[in-house]
Short mmCIF file of C-alpha atoms in Angstrom, two decimals:
data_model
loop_
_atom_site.label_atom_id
_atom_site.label_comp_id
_atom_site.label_asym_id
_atom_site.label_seq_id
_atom_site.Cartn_x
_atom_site.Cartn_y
_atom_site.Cartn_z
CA UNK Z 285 0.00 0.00 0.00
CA UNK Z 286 1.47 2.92 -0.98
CA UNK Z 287 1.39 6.16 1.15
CA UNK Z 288 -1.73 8.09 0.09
CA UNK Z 289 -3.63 5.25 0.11
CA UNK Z 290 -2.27 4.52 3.81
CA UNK Z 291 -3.08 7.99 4.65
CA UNK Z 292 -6.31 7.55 3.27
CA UNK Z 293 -6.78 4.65 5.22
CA UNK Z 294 -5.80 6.22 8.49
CA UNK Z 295 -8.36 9.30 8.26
CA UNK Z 296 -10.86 6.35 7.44
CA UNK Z 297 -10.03 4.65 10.74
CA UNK Z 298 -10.04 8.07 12.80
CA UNK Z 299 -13.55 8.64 11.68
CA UNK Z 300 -14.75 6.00 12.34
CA UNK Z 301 -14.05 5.55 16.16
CA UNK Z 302 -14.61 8.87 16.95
CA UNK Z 303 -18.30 8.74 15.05
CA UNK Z 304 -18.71 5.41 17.47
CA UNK Z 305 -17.47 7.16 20.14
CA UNK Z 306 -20.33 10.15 19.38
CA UNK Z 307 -22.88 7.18 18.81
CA UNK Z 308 -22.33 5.91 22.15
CA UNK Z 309 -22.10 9.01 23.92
CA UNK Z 310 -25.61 9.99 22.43
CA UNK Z 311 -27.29 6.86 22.68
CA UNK Z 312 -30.12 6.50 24.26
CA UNK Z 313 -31.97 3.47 23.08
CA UNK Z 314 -29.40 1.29 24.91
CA UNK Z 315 -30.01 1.44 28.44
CA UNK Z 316 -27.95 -0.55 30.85
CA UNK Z 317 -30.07 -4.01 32.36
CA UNK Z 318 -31.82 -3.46 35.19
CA UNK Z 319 -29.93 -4.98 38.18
CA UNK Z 320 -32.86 -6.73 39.81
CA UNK Z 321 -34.54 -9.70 37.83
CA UNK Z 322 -38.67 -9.10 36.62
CA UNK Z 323 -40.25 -6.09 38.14
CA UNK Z 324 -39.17 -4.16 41.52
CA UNK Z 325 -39.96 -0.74 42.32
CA UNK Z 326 -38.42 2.10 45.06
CA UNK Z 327 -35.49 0.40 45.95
CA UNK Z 328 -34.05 1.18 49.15
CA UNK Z 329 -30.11 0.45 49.09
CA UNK Z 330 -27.83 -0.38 52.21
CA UNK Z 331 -24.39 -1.45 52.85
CA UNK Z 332 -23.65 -4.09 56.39
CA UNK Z 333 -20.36 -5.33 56.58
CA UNK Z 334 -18.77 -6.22 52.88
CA UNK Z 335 -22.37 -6.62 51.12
CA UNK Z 336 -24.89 -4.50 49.28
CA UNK Z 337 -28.68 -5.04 50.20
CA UNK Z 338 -31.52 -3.73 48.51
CA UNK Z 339 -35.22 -3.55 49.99
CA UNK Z 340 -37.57 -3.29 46.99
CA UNK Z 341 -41.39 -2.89 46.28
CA UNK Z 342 -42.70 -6.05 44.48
CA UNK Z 343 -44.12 -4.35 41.05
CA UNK Z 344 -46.19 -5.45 38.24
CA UNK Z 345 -50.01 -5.34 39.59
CA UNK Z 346 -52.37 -2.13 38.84
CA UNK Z 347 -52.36 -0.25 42.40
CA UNK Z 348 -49.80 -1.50 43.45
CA UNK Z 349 -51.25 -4.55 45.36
CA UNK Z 350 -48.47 -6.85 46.69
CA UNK Z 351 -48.47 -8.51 50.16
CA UNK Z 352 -44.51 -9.35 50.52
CA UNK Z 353 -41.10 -8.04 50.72
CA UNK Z 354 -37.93 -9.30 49.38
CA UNK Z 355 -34.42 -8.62 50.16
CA UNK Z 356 -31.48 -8.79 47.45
CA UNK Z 357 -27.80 -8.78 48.61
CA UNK Z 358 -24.37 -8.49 46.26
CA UNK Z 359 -20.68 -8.01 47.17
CA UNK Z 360 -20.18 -6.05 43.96
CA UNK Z 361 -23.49 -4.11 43.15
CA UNK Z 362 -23.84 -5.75 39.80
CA UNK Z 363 -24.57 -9.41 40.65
CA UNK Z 364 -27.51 -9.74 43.37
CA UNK Z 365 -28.79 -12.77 44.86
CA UNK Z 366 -32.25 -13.30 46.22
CA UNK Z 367 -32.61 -13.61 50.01
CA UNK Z 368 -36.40 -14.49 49.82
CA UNK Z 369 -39.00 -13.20 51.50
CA UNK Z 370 -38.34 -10.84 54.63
CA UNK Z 371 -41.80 -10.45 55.29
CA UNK Z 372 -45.13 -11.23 54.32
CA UNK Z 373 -48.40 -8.86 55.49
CA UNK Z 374 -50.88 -11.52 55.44
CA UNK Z 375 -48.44 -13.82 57.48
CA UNK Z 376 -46.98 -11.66 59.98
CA UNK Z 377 -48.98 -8.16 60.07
CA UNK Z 378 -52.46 -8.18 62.12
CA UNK Z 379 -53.66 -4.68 61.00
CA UNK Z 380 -52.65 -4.96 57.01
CA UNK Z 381 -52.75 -7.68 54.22
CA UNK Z 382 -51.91 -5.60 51.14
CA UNK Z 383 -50.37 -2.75 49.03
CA UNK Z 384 -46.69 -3.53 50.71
CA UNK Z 385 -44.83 -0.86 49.16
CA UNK Z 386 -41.23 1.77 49.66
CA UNK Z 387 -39.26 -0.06 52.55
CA UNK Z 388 -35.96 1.34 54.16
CA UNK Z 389 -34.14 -0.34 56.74
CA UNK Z 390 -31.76 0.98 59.72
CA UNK Z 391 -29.10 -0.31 61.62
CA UNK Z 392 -29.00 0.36 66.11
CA UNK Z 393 -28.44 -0.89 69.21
CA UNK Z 394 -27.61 -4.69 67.43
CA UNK Z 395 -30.69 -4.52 65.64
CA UNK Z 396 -31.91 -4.00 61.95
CA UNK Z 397 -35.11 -1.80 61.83
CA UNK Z 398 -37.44 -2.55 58.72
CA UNK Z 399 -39.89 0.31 58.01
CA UNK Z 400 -42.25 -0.56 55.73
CA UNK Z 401 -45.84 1.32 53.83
CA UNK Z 402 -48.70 -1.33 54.26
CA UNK Z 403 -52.51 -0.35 52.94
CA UNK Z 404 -51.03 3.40 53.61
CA UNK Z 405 -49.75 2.66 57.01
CA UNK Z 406 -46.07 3.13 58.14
CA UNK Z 407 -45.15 -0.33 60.30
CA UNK Z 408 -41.57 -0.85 61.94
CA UNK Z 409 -39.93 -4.41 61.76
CA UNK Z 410 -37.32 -5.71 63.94
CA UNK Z 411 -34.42 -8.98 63.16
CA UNK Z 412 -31.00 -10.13 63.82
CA UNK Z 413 -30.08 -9.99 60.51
CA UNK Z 414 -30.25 -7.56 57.34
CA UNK Z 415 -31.93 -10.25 55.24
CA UNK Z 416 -34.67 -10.68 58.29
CA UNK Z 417 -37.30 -12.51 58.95
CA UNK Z 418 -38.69 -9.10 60.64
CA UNK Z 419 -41.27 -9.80 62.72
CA UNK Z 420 -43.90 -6.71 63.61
CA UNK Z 421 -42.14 -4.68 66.26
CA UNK Z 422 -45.57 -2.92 67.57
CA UNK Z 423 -48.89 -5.04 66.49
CA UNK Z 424 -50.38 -1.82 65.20
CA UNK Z 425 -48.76 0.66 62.78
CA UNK Z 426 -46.03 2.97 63.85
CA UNK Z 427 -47.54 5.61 61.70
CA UNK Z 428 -51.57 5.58 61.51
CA UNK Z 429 -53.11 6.19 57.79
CA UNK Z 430 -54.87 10.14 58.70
CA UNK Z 431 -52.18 10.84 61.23
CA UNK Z 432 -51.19 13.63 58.83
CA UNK Z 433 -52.40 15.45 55.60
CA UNK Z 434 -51.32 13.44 52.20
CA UNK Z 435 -50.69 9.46 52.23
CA UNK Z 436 -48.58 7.79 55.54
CA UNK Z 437 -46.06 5.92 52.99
CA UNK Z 438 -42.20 5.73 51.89
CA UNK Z 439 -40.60 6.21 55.37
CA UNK Z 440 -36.95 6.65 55.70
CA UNK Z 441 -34.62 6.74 58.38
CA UNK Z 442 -31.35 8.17 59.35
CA UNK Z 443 -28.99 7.76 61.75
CA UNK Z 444 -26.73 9.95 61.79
CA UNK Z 445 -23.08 9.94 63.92
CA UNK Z 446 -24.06 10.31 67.23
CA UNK Z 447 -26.45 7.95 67.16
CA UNK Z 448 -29.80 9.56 66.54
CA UNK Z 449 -32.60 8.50 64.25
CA UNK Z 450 -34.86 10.51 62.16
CA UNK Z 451 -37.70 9.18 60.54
CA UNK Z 452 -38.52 10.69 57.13
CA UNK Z 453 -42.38 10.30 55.58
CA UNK Z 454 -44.85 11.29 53.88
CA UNK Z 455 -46.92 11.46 50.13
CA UNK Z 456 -48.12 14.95 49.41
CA UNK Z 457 -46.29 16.26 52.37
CA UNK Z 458 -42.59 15.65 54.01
CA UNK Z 459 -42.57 14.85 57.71
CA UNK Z 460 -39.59 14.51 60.01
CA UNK Z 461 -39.82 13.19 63.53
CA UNK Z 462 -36.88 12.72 65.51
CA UNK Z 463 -37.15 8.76 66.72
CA UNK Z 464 -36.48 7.10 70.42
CA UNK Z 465 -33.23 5.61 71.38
CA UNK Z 466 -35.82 2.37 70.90
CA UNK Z 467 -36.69 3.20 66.62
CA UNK Z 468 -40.06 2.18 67.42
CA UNK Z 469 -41.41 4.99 69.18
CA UNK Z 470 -41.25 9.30 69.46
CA UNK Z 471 -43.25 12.24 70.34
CA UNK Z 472 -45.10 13.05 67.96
CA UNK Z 473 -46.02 16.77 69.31
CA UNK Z 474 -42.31 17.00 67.49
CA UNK Z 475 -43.28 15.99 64.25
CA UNK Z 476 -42.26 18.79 61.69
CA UNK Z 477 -44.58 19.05 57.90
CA UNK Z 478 -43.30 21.34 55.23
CA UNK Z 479 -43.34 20.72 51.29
CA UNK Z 480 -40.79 21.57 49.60
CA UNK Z 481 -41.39 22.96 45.81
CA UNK Z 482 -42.32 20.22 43.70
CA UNK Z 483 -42.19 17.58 46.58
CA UNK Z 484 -44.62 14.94 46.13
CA UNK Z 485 -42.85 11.12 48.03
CA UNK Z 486 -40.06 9.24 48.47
CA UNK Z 487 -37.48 11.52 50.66
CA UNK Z 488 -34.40 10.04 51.46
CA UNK Z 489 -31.73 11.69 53.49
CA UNK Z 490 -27.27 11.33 53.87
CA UNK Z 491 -24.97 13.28 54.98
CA UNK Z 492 -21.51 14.36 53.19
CA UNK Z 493 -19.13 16.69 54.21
CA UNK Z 494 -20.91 18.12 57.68
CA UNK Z 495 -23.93 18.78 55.14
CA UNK Z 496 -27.36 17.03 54.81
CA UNK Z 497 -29.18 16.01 51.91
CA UNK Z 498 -32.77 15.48 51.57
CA UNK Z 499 -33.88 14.09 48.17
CA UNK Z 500 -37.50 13.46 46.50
CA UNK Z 501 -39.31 12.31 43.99
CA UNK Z 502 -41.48 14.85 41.77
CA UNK Z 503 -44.29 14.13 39.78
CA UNK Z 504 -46.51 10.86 39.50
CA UNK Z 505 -44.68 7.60 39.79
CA UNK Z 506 -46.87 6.64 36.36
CA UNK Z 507 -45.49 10.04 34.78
CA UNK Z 508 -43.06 9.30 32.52
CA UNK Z 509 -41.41 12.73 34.19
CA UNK Z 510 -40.97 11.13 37.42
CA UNK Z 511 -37.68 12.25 38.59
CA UNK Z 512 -35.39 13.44 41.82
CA UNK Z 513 -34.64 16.64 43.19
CA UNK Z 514 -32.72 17.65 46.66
CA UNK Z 515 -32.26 20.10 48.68
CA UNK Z 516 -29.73 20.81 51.65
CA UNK Z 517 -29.37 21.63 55.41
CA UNK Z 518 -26.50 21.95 57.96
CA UNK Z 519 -29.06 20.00 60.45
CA UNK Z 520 -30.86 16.75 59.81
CA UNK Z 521 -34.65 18.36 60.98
CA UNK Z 522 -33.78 20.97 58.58
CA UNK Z 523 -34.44 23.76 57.03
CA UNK Z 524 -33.78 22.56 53.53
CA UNK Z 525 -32.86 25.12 51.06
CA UNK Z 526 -33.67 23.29 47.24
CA UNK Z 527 -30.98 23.46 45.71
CA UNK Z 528 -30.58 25.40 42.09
CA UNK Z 529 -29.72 22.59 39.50
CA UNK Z 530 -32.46 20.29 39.67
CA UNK Z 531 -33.49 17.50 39.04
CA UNK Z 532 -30.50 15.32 39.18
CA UNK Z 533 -32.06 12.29 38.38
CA UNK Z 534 -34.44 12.12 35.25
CA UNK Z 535 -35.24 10.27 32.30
CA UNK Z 536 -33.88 10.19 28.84
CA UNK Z 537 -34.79 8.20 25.76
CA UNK Z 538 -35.84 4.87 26.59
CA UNK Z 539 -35.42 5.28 29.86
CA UNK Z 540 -38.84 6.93 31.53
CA UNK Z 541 -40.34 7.72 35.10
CA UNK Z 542 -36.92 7.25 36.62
CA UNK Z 543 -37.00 7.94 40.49
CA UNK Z 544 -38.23 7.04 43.88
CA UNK Z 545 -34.63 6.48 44.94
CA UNK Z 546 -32.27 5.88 47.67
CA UNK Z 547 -28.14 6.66 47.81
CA UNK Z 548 -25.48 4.02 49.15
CA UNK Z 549 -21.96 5.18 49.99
CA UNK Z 550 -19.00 2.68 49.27
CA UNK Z 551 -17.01 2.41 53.08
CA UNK Z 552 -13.77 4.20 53.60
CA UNK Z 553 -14.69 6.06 50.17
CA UNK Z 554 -16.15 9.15 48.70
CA UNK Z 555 -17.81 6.88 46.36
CA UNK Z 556 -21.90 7.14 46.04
CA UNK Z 557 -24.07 5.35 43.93
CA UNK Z 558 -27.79 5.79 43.49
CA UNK Z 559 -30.98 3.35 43.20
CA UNK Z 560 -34.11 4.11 41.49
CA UNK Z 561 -36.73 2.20 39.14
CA UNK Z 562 -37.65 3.57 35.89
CA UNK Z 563 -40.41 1.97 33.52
CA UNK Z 564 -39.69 -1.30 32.53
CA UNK Z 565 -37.50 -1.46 29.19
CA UNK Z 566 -39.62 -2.20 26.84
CA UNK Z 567 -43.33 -2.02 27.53
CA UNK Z 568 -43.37 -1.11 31.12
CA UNK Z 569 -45.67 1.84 33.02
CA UNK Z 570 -46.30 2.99 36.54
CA UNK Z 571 -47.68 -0.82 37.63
CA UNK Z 572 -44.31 -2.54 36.04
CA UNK Z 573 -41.44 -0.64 37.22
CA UNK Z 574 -37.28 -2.16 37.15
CA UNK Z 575 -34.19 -1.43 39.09
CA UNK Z 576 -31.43 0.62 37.93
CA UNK Z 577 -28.13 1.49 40.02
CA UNK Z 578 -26.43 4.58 38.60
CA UNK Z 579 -23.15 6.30 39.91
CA UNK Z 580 -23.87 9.37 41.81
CA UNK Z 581 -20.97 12.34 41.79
CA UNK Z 582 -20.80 15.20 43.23
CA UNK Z 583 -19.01 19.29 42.19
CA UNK Z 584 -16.26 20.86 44.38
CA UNK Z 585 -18.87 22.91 46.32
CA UNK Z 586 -21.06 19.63 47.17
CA UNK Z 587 -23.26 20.21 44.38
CA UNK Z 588 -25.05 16.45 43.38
CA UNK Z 589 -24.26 16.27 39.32
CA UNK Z 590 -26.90 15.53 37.29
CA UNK Z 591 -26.89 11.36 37.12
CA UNK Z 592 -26.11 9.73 33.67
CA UNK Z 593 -28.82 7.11 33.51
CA UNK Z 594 -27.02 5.46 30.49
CA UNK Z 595 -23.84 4.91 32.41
CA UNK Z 596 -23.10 1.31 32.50
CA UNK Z 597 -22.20 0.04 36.02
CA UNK Z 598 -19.16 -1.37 37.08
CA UNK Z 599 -18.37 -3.94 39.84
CA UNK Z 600 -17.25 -2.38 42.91
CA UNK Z 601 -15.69 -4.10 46.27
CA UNK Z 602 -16.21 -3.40 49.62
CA UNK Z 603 -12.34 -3.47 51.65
CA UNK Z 604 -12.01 -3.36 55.17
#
């Protein structure tokens, strides 16, 4: 081959990886799998000792009618196993039998705290182990349906360094109520309501850097616009100040009604990755909802960047 035509050659090569390279960047009919098998929704994601546990709703009925939970666990975020069921309303709950929906789970005293939404109650479970069985701490709910204005659903709680719990809640509206030293119990003369612009569920709260974040979902879970925004406070109980690029988690392309979250950080790193469901790829809706994992970065000032749902996810170790 003579020179020209080598040269030739050359700028044909150099094309075409850097049009591949633009192809991929801009691609977005090619999600990444979901990580959880079938249909899961509002995935609450945890880290205890060197594994990664998610707490999931169990999707794929109109109104969102399951009876049982399921816990997931992985040492590398990408391959999960199934741990079964962790508990079942119509086995283990006295006061509900259906719509089991948006767990979160909590590590104190020894103990692993399972709060759960059942028929638009908030219940507390208690076990020896992250992947349960959690048997009904109370009998009764620890958050009445009509306690409060909007729906009693998608708790959260928080522990933060020295030790104390909040419990995050609320459809419609968020609530905050600082829990007792027991998780099961508080005064709920304490309990603070606000909304903050564009609020509508699924708060979840961590802390980085001395700062907390609160996040939500906004919209309708069966909007394709579904999405997560934040906001930030220098105290757990708040005030939260929304924050000014928002929202950081949204749909693109395929990928539709992505939210309804929760964030994991990787021990001894500044590593964060984020959970959410989107519509099921292809076909899916509000009623038939996946699980995604995304990476989660954040600016020099603490800023959360805007999460690239069409990052592929990589395997990642826990070290002591």
């Amino acid at each position: 081959m003579n020179k020209k035509k080598s040269f030739l050659a050359l700028c044909i090569g150099i094309f075409f990886i850097l049009n591949t390279d633009a192809q991929t960047v801009n691609d977005t009919l090619n999600a990444p799998k979901a990580v959880l098998p079938n249909v899961y929704a509002d995935p609450h994601i945890a880290v205890f000792g060197k594994k990664f546990y998610l707490y999931p709703t169990t999707d794929g009925t109109v109104g969102w009618a399951s009876t049982q939970f399921t816990c997931w666990s992985s040492k590398d975020l990408v391959n999960w196993k199934s741990e079964g069921t962790i508990l079942d309303l119509p086995r283990d709950l006295s006061w509900a039998k259906a719509r089991a929906w948006a767990p979160a789970i909590a590590k104190k005293n020894g103990k692993y705290y399972y709060y759960f939404s059942a028929d638009v109650n908030i219940g507390v479970g208690i076990s020896d182990k992250p992947t349960g069985p959690f048997k009904d701490a109370l009998g009764k709910p620890l958050i009445p349906k009509g306690a409060l204005k909007g729906q009693m659903i998608d708790p959260m709680v928080f522990v933060d360094d020295d030790g104390a719990a909040y419990l995050y809640f609320g459809q419609g509206n968020c609530n905050i109520v600082k829990l007792n030293d027991d998780m099961i119990s508080y005064d709920a003369s304490k309990i603070i309501s606000f909304k903050p612009p564009g609020y509508n569920e699924g708060s979840f709260v961590f802390k980085r850097n001395g700062k907390y974040y609160l996040m939500w979902s906004e919209y309708d879970t069966r909007d394709p616009r579904y999405s997560v925004a934040y906001a930030t406070s220098h105290s757990p109980m708040g005030p939260f100040v929304k924050a000014s690029r928002n929202p950081v988690l949204k749909g693109k392309g395929i990928v539709k009604g992505a939210g309804h979250h929760s964030v994991v950080q990787v021990p001894g790193k500044d590593e964060w990755y984020i959970a959410y469901h989107r519509f099921k790829i292809p076909d899916g809706n509000g009623y038939n909802r996946e699980t995604a994992i995304s990476p989660m970065r954040f600016n020099d000032s603490g800023e959360i960047l805007p999460v690239d749902v069409f990052e592929k996810l990589k395997k990642v170790k826990i070290k002591n």
